[in-house]
XYZ file of C-alpha atoms in Angstrom:
568
model
C -0.596 16.836 -19.721
C -1.819 13.538 -18.299
C -0.031 10.799 -16.403
C 1.899 8.370 -18.595
C 1.288 4.610 -18.773
C 3.876 3.857 -16.097
C 1.889 5.906 -13.569
C -0.867 3.294 -13.685
C 1.490 0.309 -13.698
C 3.315 0.720 -10.389
C 3.355 -1.598 -7.385
C 3.477 0.051 -3.971
C 5.532 -2.465 -1.929
C 4.225 -1.074 1.371
C 0.676 -1.898 0.325
C 1.571 -5.260 -1.222
C 3.216 -6.559 1.956
C 0.134 -5.605 4.008
C -2.527 -7.386 1.964
C -3.299 -10.419 4.143
C -1.955 -13.485 2.338
C -5.088 -15.291 3.506
C -7.369 -12.819 1.671
C -9.849 -14.498 -0.685
C -11.713 -11.353 -1.828
C -10.022 -7.991 -2.464
C -11.366 -4.727 -3.851
C -8.819 -2.149 -5.011
C -10.286 1.279 -5.641
C -8.218 3.008 -8.308
C -6.462 -0.158 -9.448
C -4.717 1.518 -12.390
C -3.441 -1.101 -14.817
C -3.749 -3.860 -12.185
C -0.060 -4.154 -11.280
C -0.652 -4.417 -7.516
C -3.374 -7.005 -8.007
C -1.194 -9.055 -10.358
C 1.624 -9.031 -7.804
C -0.734 -10.204 -5.062
C -2.257 -12.931 -7.252
C 1.253 -14.405 -7.517
C 1.259 -14.614 -3.706
C -2.351 -15.844 -3.416
C -3.502 -17.264 -6.788
C -6.899 -18.273 -5.377
C -7.943 -14.707 -4.553
C -10.827 -13.010 -6.319
C -9.316 -9.601 -7.006
C -11.650 -6.839 -8.148
C -10.413 -3.512 -9.497
C -12.233 -0.213 -9.821
C -10.716 2.209 -12.345
C -12.026 5.273 -14.219
C -9.273 5.693 -16.813
C -10.214 3.609 -19.855
C -6.736 2.650 -21.039
C -5.621 1.595 -17.541
C -8.858 -0.312 -16.916
C -8.431 -2.207 -20.194
C -4.921 -3.338 -19.200
C -6.147 -4.259 -15.706
C -8.885 -6.455 -17.184
C -6.192 -8.795 -18.505
C -4.679 -9.201 -15.028
C -7.495 -9.157 -12.496
C -10.632 -11.246 -12.017
C -13.070 -8.358 -12.430
C -12.529 -4.731 -13.415
C -15.289 -2.147 -13.086
C -14.868 1.130 -14.963
C -16.742 3.547 -12.758
C -16.518 6.564 -10.490
C -15.531 5.366 -7.002
C -17.964 7.877 -5.495
C -21.047 6.430 -7.163
C -23.693 5.639 -4.566
C -24.333 2.164 -6.003
C -21.384 0.366 -7.542
C -22.160 -2.520 -9.897
C -19.780 -4.888 -8.116
C -19.840 -8.618 -8.856
C -21.579 -10.876 -6.376
C -18.909 -11.337 -3.707
C -18.697 -12.508 -0.108
C -17.699 -9.814 2.398
C -14.329 -8.301 1.503
C -11.149 -9.453 3.186
C -9.268 -6.365 2.031
C -10.180 -2.917 0.686
C -7.335 -0.906 -0.872
C -6.848 2.757 -1.822
C -3.401 3.424 -3.244
C -3.053 7.221 -3.572
C -6.790 7.576 -4.242
C -8.518 9.174 -1.249
C -6.978 12.587 -1.967
C -8.613 12.577 -5.427
C -12.169 12.086 -4.110
C -14.699 14.849 -3.662
C -16.008 13.335 -0.426
C -13.555 10.673 0.794
C -15.261 10.523 4.211
C -18.672 9.450 2.878
C -17.151 7.228 0.170
C -14.962 5.378 2.633
C -17.900 4.835 5.008
C -19.913 3.240 2.181
C -17.073 1.035 1.003
C -16.040 0.006 4.527
C -19.467 -1.546 4.955
C -18.356 -4.169 2.384
C -15.634 -5.484 4.718
C -16.113 -8.774 6.533
C -15.594 -9.159 10.265
C -11.873 -9.880 9.720
C -11.572 -7.419 6.860
C -8.684 -4.965 6.508
C -8.573 -1.465 5.049
C -5.294 -0.339 3.431
C -4.499 3.099 2.070
C -1.514 5.165 1.010
C -2.165 8.904 1.370
C 0.026 12.009 0.796
C 0.982 14.055 3.840
C 0.147 17.749 3.441
C 2.420 18.522 6.423
C 5.461 17.474 4.380
C 8.320 19.976 4.625
C 8.212 20.740 0.885
C 4.625 21.999 1.184
C 5.550 24.497 3.886
C 8.728 25.489 2.039
C 6.677 26.387 -1.041
C 3.988 28.182 0.954
C 6.590 30.334 2.691
C 7.620 31.481 -0.783
C 4.007 32.054 -1.813
C 4.032 29.153 -4.229
C 1.708 26.224 -4.858
C 3.197 24.238 -7.753
C 0.932 22.405 -10.181
C 2.328 19.018 -11.184
C 1.090 15.860 -12.856
C 1.753 13.629 -9.862
C 3.147 13.738 -6.349
C 2.179 16.022 -3.497
C 1.200 18.917 -5.777
C -0.777 16.791 -8.251
C -3.269 19.172 -9.850
C -6.048 16.573 -9.445
C -5.798 16.406 -5.644
C -9.023 17.623 -4.057
C -8.515 16.766 -0.360
C -5.550 16.922 2.000
C -4.616 14.907 5.057
C -2.208 14.933 7.959
C -1.452 12.204 10.466
C -4.214 13.352 12.831
C -6.861 13.837 10.145
C -6.182 10.307 8.852
C -6.881 8.998 12.334
C -10.181 10.883 12.288
C -11.000 9.502 8.831
C -10.593 5.904 10.023
C -12.535 6.499 13.245
C -15.369 8.052 11.243
C -15.761 4.764 9.352
C -16.125 2.776 12.568
C -12.831 0.963 11.974
C -9.936 0.248 14.331
C -6.667 1.903 13.284
C -3.970 -0.771 13.507
C -1.071 1.061 11.915
C -0.136 4.476 10.531
C 3.340 4.146 9.064
C 5.246 7.064 7.524
C 6.875 6.705 4.114
C 9.975 8.867 4.379
C 12.259 9.678 1.463
C 15.365 11.883 1.734
C 15.077 12.404 5.508
C 18.153 14.636 5.473
C 16.174 17.292 3.591
C 13.450 17.320 6.244
C 16.127 17.553 8.944
C 17.787 20.472 7.165
C 14.489 22.344 6.775
C 13.583 21.937 10.442
C 17.062 23.135 11.372
C 16.397 26.370 9.474
C 13.148 26.855 11.412
C 14.716 26.068 14.772
C 15.243 29.677 15.985
C 11.500 30.365 15.780
C 10.158 27.072 17.176
C 10.244 28.059 20.841
C 8.283 31.259 20.160
C 5.714 29.298 18.197
C 5.436 26.705 20.971
C 6.389 23.889 18.575
C 8.373 20.847 19.705
C 11.249 20.180 17.321
C 10.997 16.381 17.319
C 7.237 16.404 16.875
C 7.580 18.836 13.990
C 10.244 16.691 12.321
C 8.105 13.579 12.780
C 5.195 15.351 11.087
C 7.163 16.947 8.236
C 9.447 14.070 7.201
C 6.818 11.648 5.774
C 5.891 12.154 2.139
C 2.987 9.732 2.605
C 1.353 7.566 5.230
C 0.364 3.940 4.877
C -2.609 3.173 7.059
C -4.007 -0.185 8.036
C -7.312 -0.551 9.842
C -9.600 -3.437 10.646
C -13.220 -4.088 11.420
C -12.299 -5.251 14.899
C -9.056 -5.455 16.862
C -6.910 -8.585 16.779
C -4.576 -9.626 19.607
C -0.972 -8.597 19.079
C 1.906 -10.988 18.507
C 5.578 -10.131 18.075
C 8.143 -12.441 16.475
C 11.882 -11.899 16.879
C 14.173 -14.056 14.753
C 17.881 -14.799 14.973
C 19.039 -16.125 11.628
C 22.027 -17.868 10.152
C 24.381 -16.026 7.861
C 22.503 -15.759 4.546
C 23.480 -18.639 2.267
C 21.724 -20.509 -0.543
C 18.313 -19.142 0.388
C 18.103 -20.909 3.785
C 17.330 -17.670 5.617
C 14.911 -16.500 2.922
C 12.877 -19.697 2.770
C 12.841 -20.691 6.430
C 12.646 -17.258 8.107
C 12.190 -14.126 6.000
C 9.463 -15.297 3.636
C 7.296 -16.867 6.362
C 7.708 -13.666 8.406
C 6.514 -11.494 5.532
C 3.542 -13.797 5.114
C 2.636 -13.548 8.798
C 3.115 -9.794 9.090
C 0.640 -9.257 6.269
C -1.834 -9.607 9.148
C -2.400 -6.280 10.943
C -1.669 -7.526 14.452
C 1.654 -9.306 13.881
C 5.044 -7.581 13.977
C 8.467 -9.099 13.435
C 12.197 -8.425 13.377
C 15.006 -10.573 12.011
C 18.767 -10.213 12.435
C 21.809 -12.345 11.742
C 23.637 -13.602 14.838
C 21.927 -11.587 17.561
C 19.375 -8.865 18.238
C 18.369 -6.627 21.125
C 15.616 -8.311 23.113
C 12.399 -6.583 24.042
C 12.439 -5.514 27.715
C 10.824 -7.819 30.243
C 8.445 -5.048 31.343
C 6.492 -5.068 28.088
C 3.393 -7.261 28.088
C 3.465 -7.786 24.330
C 3.165 -11.517 23.465
C 6.515 -12.499 21.997
C 8.389 -15.441 20.504
C 12.044 -15.822 19.642
C 12.525 -18.015 16.577
C 16.161 -19.101 16.545
C 17.482 -20.624 13.334
C 19.814 -23.564 13.996
C 21.030 -22.246 17.364
C 24.468 -23.475 18.361
C 23.738 -24.209 22.029
C 26.301 -25.724 24.369
C 26.443 -26.694 28.038
C 27.282 -24.739 30.115
C 28.172 -21.825 27.810
C 24.644 -21.185 26.453
C 22.692 -21.527 29.701
C 23.066 -17.880 30.699
C 22.000 -16.790 27.240
C 18.851 -18.911 27.423
C 18.085 -17.648 30.947
C 18.317 -14.074 29.682
C 15.841 -14.749 26.858
C 13.452 -16.440 29.284
C 13.802 -13.586 31.775
C 12.732 -11.157 29.034
C 9.475 -13.021 28.640
C 10.022 -14.868 25.374
C 8.777 -18.234 24.252
C 11.742 -19.804 22.430
C 11.357 -21.785 19.204
C 14.286 -23.624 17.629
C 14.070 -23.569 13.829
C 15.830 -26.629 12.397
C 15.848 -28.116 8.898
C 18.680 -30.660 8.673
C 19.625 -34.029 10.118
C 20.939 -33.399 13.668
C 22.982 -36.602 13.512
C 25.280 -34.803 11.072
C 26.641 -32.743 13.986
C 27.835 -34.923 16.913
C 28.196 -31.817 19.099
C 24.407 -31.691 19.428
C 24.352 -35.025 21.278
C 27.500 -34.098 23.207
C 25.614 -31.120 24.645
C 22.585 -33.248 25.574
C 20.491 -31.990 22.649
C 20.186 -28.589 24.302
C 19.304 -27.117 20.889
C 15.983 -28.999 21.192
C 15.573 -29.627 24.904
C 16.536 -26.111 26.000
C 13.703 -24.367 24.127
C 9.936 -24.364 24.424
C 9.269 -25.740 20.929
C 10.876 -26.785 17.664
C 9.799 -26.200 14.070
C 11.128 -28.285 11.177
C 10.595 -28.753 7.459
C 9.840 -32.505 7.166
C 8.118 -35.261 9.091
C 11.207 -37.570 9.124
C 13.139 -34.741 10.756
C 10.305 -34.248 13.246
C 10.404 -37.924 14.149
C 14.127 -37.673 14.902
C 13.713 -34.623 17.145
C 10.412 -35.393 18.873
C 11.998 -37.638 21.573
C 13.953 -34.597 22.764
C 11.011 -32.171 22.645
C 7.421 -33.209 21.893
C 6.243 -29.634 21.215
C 7.016 -29.657 17.516
C 5.475 -28.353 14.290
C 6.237 -29.241 10.668
C 6.084 -26.422 8.109
C 7.144 -27.653 4.705
C 9.297 -25.361 2.628
C 7.256 -23.199 0.288
C 7.544 -20.275 -2.113
C 6.503 -16.769 -1.158
C 5.017 -16.076 -4.582
C 4.501 -17.942 -7.822
C 7.050 -16.827 -10.441
C 5.801 -15.757 -13.871
C 5.084 -18.682 -16.185
C 7.925 -19.677 -18.492
C 7.791 -17.964 -21.898
C 6.392 -19.935 -24.782
C 8.883 -20.639 -27.583
C 8.354 -18.531 -30.693
C 7.851 -20.567 -33.886
C 10.144 -18.253 -35.862
C 12.987 -18.633 -33.344
C 13.942 -22.079 -34.630
C 15.236 -24.961 -32.562
C 16.892 -23.742 -29.348
C 18.949 -25.816 -26.888
C 17.240 -27.364 -23.903
C 18.582 -25.720 -20.755
C 19.240 -27.983 -17.758
C 19.776 -26.584 -14.251
C 21.827 -27.992 -11.379
C 22.453 -26.007 -8.221
C 23.485 -27.427 -4.850
C 26.176 -27.411 -2.188
C 28.161 -30.468 -1.045
C 26.364 -32.909 -3.365
C 29.215 -34.653 -5.215
C 28.291 -38.015 -3.703
C 24.789 -37.521 -5.122
C 25.674 -36.547 -8.705
C 28.903 -38.496 -9.233
C 27.125 -41.806 -10.117
C 25.219 -40.044 -12.924
C 27.800 -37.772 -14.526
C 28.868 -40.314 -17.156
C 25.249 -40.794 -18.242
C 24.703 -37.045 -18.500
C 27.846 -36.577 -20.580
C 26.834 -39.433 -22.887
C 23.409 -37.859 -23.488
C 24.961 -34.448 -24.156
C 27.642 -35.884 -26.447
C 24.980 -37.387 -28.733
C 23.652 -33.900 -29.589
C 25.843 -31.205 -27.986
C 24.264 -28.414 -30.025
C 20.877 -29.229 -28.479
C 21.899 -28.793 -24.810
C 23.000 -26.064 -22.417
C 23.662 -26.539 -18.680
C 23.482 -23.871 -15.951
C 25.358 -24.761 -12.738
C 25.102 -22.804 -9.496
C 27.401 -23.340 -6.470
C 29.034 -26.642 -7.472
C 32.275 -26.065 -9.396
C 33.197 -29.759 -9.342
C 29.973 -30.681 -11.156
C 30.602 -27.946 -13.714
C 34.163 -29.158 -14.325
C 33.001 -32.765 -14.670
C 30.705 -31.865 -17.576
C 32.149 -32.321 -21.069
C 29.426 -30.237 -22.739
C 30.906 -27.066 -24.328
C 27.742 -25.012 -23.765
C 27.617 -24.567 -20.017
C 27.678 -21.668 -17.573
C 28.860 -21.529 -13.959
C 27.515 -19.162 -11.278
C 29.396 -19.195 -7.957
C 27.537 -19.329 -4.653
C 25.163 -16.377 -4.861
C 22.196 -14.687 -3.245
C 18.796 -16.317 -3.436
C 17.428 -13.914 -6.045
C 20.290 -14.738 -8.426
C 19.854 -18.459 -7.797
C 16.157 -18.204 -8.677
C 16.855 -16.079 -11.760
C 19.291 -18.669 -13.162
C 16.889 -21.483 -12.301
C 14.033 -19.691 -14.047
C 16.059 -19.419 -17.268
C 16.028 -23.218 -17.708
C 13.512 -25.875 -18.761
C 14.764 -28.924 -16.802
C 15.929 -29.312 -13.194
C 18.311 -32.153 -12.318
C 17.812 -33.194 -8.669
C 19.856 -36.263 -7.685
C 19.859 -37.443 -4.058
C 21.547 -40.647 -2.904
C 19.511 -42.789 -0.536
C 21.282 -42.016 2.757
C 19.968 -41.298 6.269
C 21.184 -37.705 5.936
C 19.403 -37.152 2.610
C 16.164 -38.719 3.839
C 15.895 -35.829 6.301
C 16.075 -33.244 3.517
C 13.099 -31.312 2.212
C 11.787 -31.164 -1.343
C 12.495 -27.433 -1.638
C 14.474 -27.744 -4.866
C 11.516 -29.457 -6.525
C 9.180 -26.752 -5.200
C 11.470 -24.021 -6.562
C 11.825 -25.735 -9.937
C 8.123 -26.509 -10.177
C 7.224 -22.937 -9.314
C 9.279 -21.745 -12.268
C 7.642 -24.312 -14.545
C 10.651 -26.595 -15.029
C 10.371 -30.279 -15.841
C 11.840 -32.035 -12.796
C 14.186 -35.009 -13.118
C 14.810 -36.374 -9.631
C 15.888 -39.320 -7.523
C 13.111 -41.059 -5.554
C 14.768 -40.139 -2.240
C 12.649 -37.296 -0.810
C 11.075 -36.403 -4.142
C 8.955 -39.555 -4.557
C 6.790 -38.271 -1.707
C 6.091 -35.016 -3.549
C 6.130 -35.643 -7.292
C 3.717 -37.788 -9.261
C 5.811 -39.913 -11.622
C 5.167 -38.982 -15.237
C 2.802 -36.158 -14.234
C 4.569 -33.476 -12.184
C 8.055 -34.964 -12.582
C 10.205 -37.899 -13.674
C 11.906 -40.139 -11.124
C 14.975 -42.161 -12.065
C 16.828 -44.972 -10.287
C 19.026 -46.267 -13.109
C 21.238 -44.787 -15.793
C 18.809 -46.140 -18.402
C 15.877 -44.263 -16.817
C 17.892 -41.049 -16.603
C 18.997 -41.320 -20.229
C 15.495 -42.185 -21.465
C 13.931 -39.162 -19.751
C 16.460 -36.746 -21.232
C 16.284 -38.242 -24.732
C 12.488 -38.178 -24.544
C 12.410 -34.483 -23.713
C 14.972 -33.722 -26.403
C 12.775 -35.453 -28.973
C 9.636 -33.721 -27.665
C 10.437 -30.438 -25.863
C 6.721 -29.648 -25.641
C 6.253 -32.606 -23.262
C 8.896 -31.131 -20.947
C 7.106 -27.788 -20.996
C 3.774 -29.461 -20.258
C 5.227 -31.377 -17.316
C 6.762 -28.166 -15.989
C 3.404 -26.411 -16.128
C 1.776 -29.288 -14.216
C 4.507 -28.969 -11.573
C 3.767 -25.251 -11.436
C 0.090 -26.011 -10.800
C 1.125 -28.340 -7.945
C 3.104 -25.528 -6.338
C 0.309 -22.998 -6.904
C -2.222 -25.330 -5.325
C -0.344 -26.435 -2.216
C 3.189 -25.109 -1.785
C 2.976 -21.353 -1.325
C 3.491 -19.545 1.961
C -0.140 -18.521 2.131
C -1.139 -22.189 2.415
C 0.510 -22.456 5.841
C 0.103 -18.926 7.226
C -2.949 -19.767 9.327
C -1.321 -22.887 10.770
C 1.842 -20.960 11.670
C -0.045 -18.153 13.355
C -2.313 -20.558 15.217
C 0.646 -22.560 16.543
C 2.641 -19.493 17.558
C -0.347 -18.030 19.407
C -0.982 -21.361 21.105
C 2.606 -21.437 22.358
C 2.084 -18.084 24.020
C -1.258 -19.112 25.493
C 0.363 -22.256 26.969
C 3.535 -20.494 28.129
C 3.221 -21.490 31.794
C 2.744 -25.159 30.947
C 5.485 -25.221 28.302
C 7.932 -23.331 30.493
C 7.349 -25.836 33.312
C 8.151 -28.670 30.871
C 11.258 -26.806 29.732
C 12.492 -26.560 33.340
C 11.862 -30.280 33.805
C 14.046 -31.042 30.768
C 16.776 -28.570 31.713
C 16.615 -27.750 35.452
C 19.669 -25.472 35.132
C 17.445 -22.921 33.355
C 15.222 -22.338 36.379
C 15.482 -18.716 37.581
């Protein structure tokens, strides 16, 4: 019996999140059907991803997903690889245990890595409790996959994996256990407990060695300086935490030297005694005088550089000025999403960086309509919070367009019940305020995104995230010039409207020619792929964060000048 198709079409999330988002050349040994490579190409579309696969059927499927696929034995002395620059990443997902000589093979392949190159591998742990449990019964099961896969030729433990990496001349950066059903490992060790003292075995060390089913290892050609990022987030709502905190963190921690934690409301600070470089990124902190001064002193005492993460007009909340702009002045630095917002905050703190909102990965392209499916309604999306002043001037125009051909339209509304109720179109669907994944799923089911923004000081501070989200999903974007005129090219990656006539003409035009809406959506998708993914800003983020740490004495002195009450 051989492994089924799904065996070759799996994505190991622990490997995916460790491929550096900045990687331009990747070689995956044992790429299967190319699922991992396809998932990474959504994160970094510019990568040249090469797969090596022996199984013909899997290699054929991978060839439709990856840039190059070589059907060959990984242990061949000379692989016919395409002409590539030094590798940024070399990947073995459950492969090393199948090789006759993984030590020699890995040494040869590691020589392909560039100076900043990273080795990733996922390897079964022969010390797993189930192995010993079977051996004690005199059994060695033969299975088609898993620990007892009949095609496994070599076996590794935590210590032998360390030796494997050292033998290749690489620096081990991480050896992370993959633990499933930890209660079973705990129960097995409990049964062995009476004999552990006589065997001279430490219980906790044994449990730590027997619990992992696999290890994920990450190694590099040379060590990189460490950096730790702690983040205090808002309560999750409408994707603000995902886009501004969680997705950038995942992008940064794809680098082997960067670690991060994120928690809503508060988290336990690292102790002051540790020398690990550290930043606290605080999303929209609610800082008041004098209540927050002790809290800030405590963070400073524990050795953190403090960054305020802000992405909305501060004038909207008078309490910020009442408390002397402590949210900006009482921290080392501020990061924002737009340049107009930066200009408003810079007088209170000149150490400021702008990171535009971006997508973590490019969604799949929208499906092409099937000729036999007939004429289907155009699906329009609207999803926002507190935007009635923005859409109210246009609702009559929308209803007039829909009334002219109600069978040809469907509207999906997320968050805004008032907008949904104001529509007179029978074919419409409402989704209450939801998690970000649901929001994106509903958005991706549509062909047109309606993005009205009134020209107000508050709106001018907003980012173009909704256009980035819609463009990523391949929607035709219909937007007000406020904010979006700086991002979209009129008639190319979107349509901008200022009058009811322009709004009506755009919708009627797409109804008459749905293919033009699809084409515009695909051009918007290319815009996002080329400039508005997290990987585009990962280097700038890391560089700025590291510079803050390197300048901590200078920036802390400036902080004390702005807020003398924070001096120790």
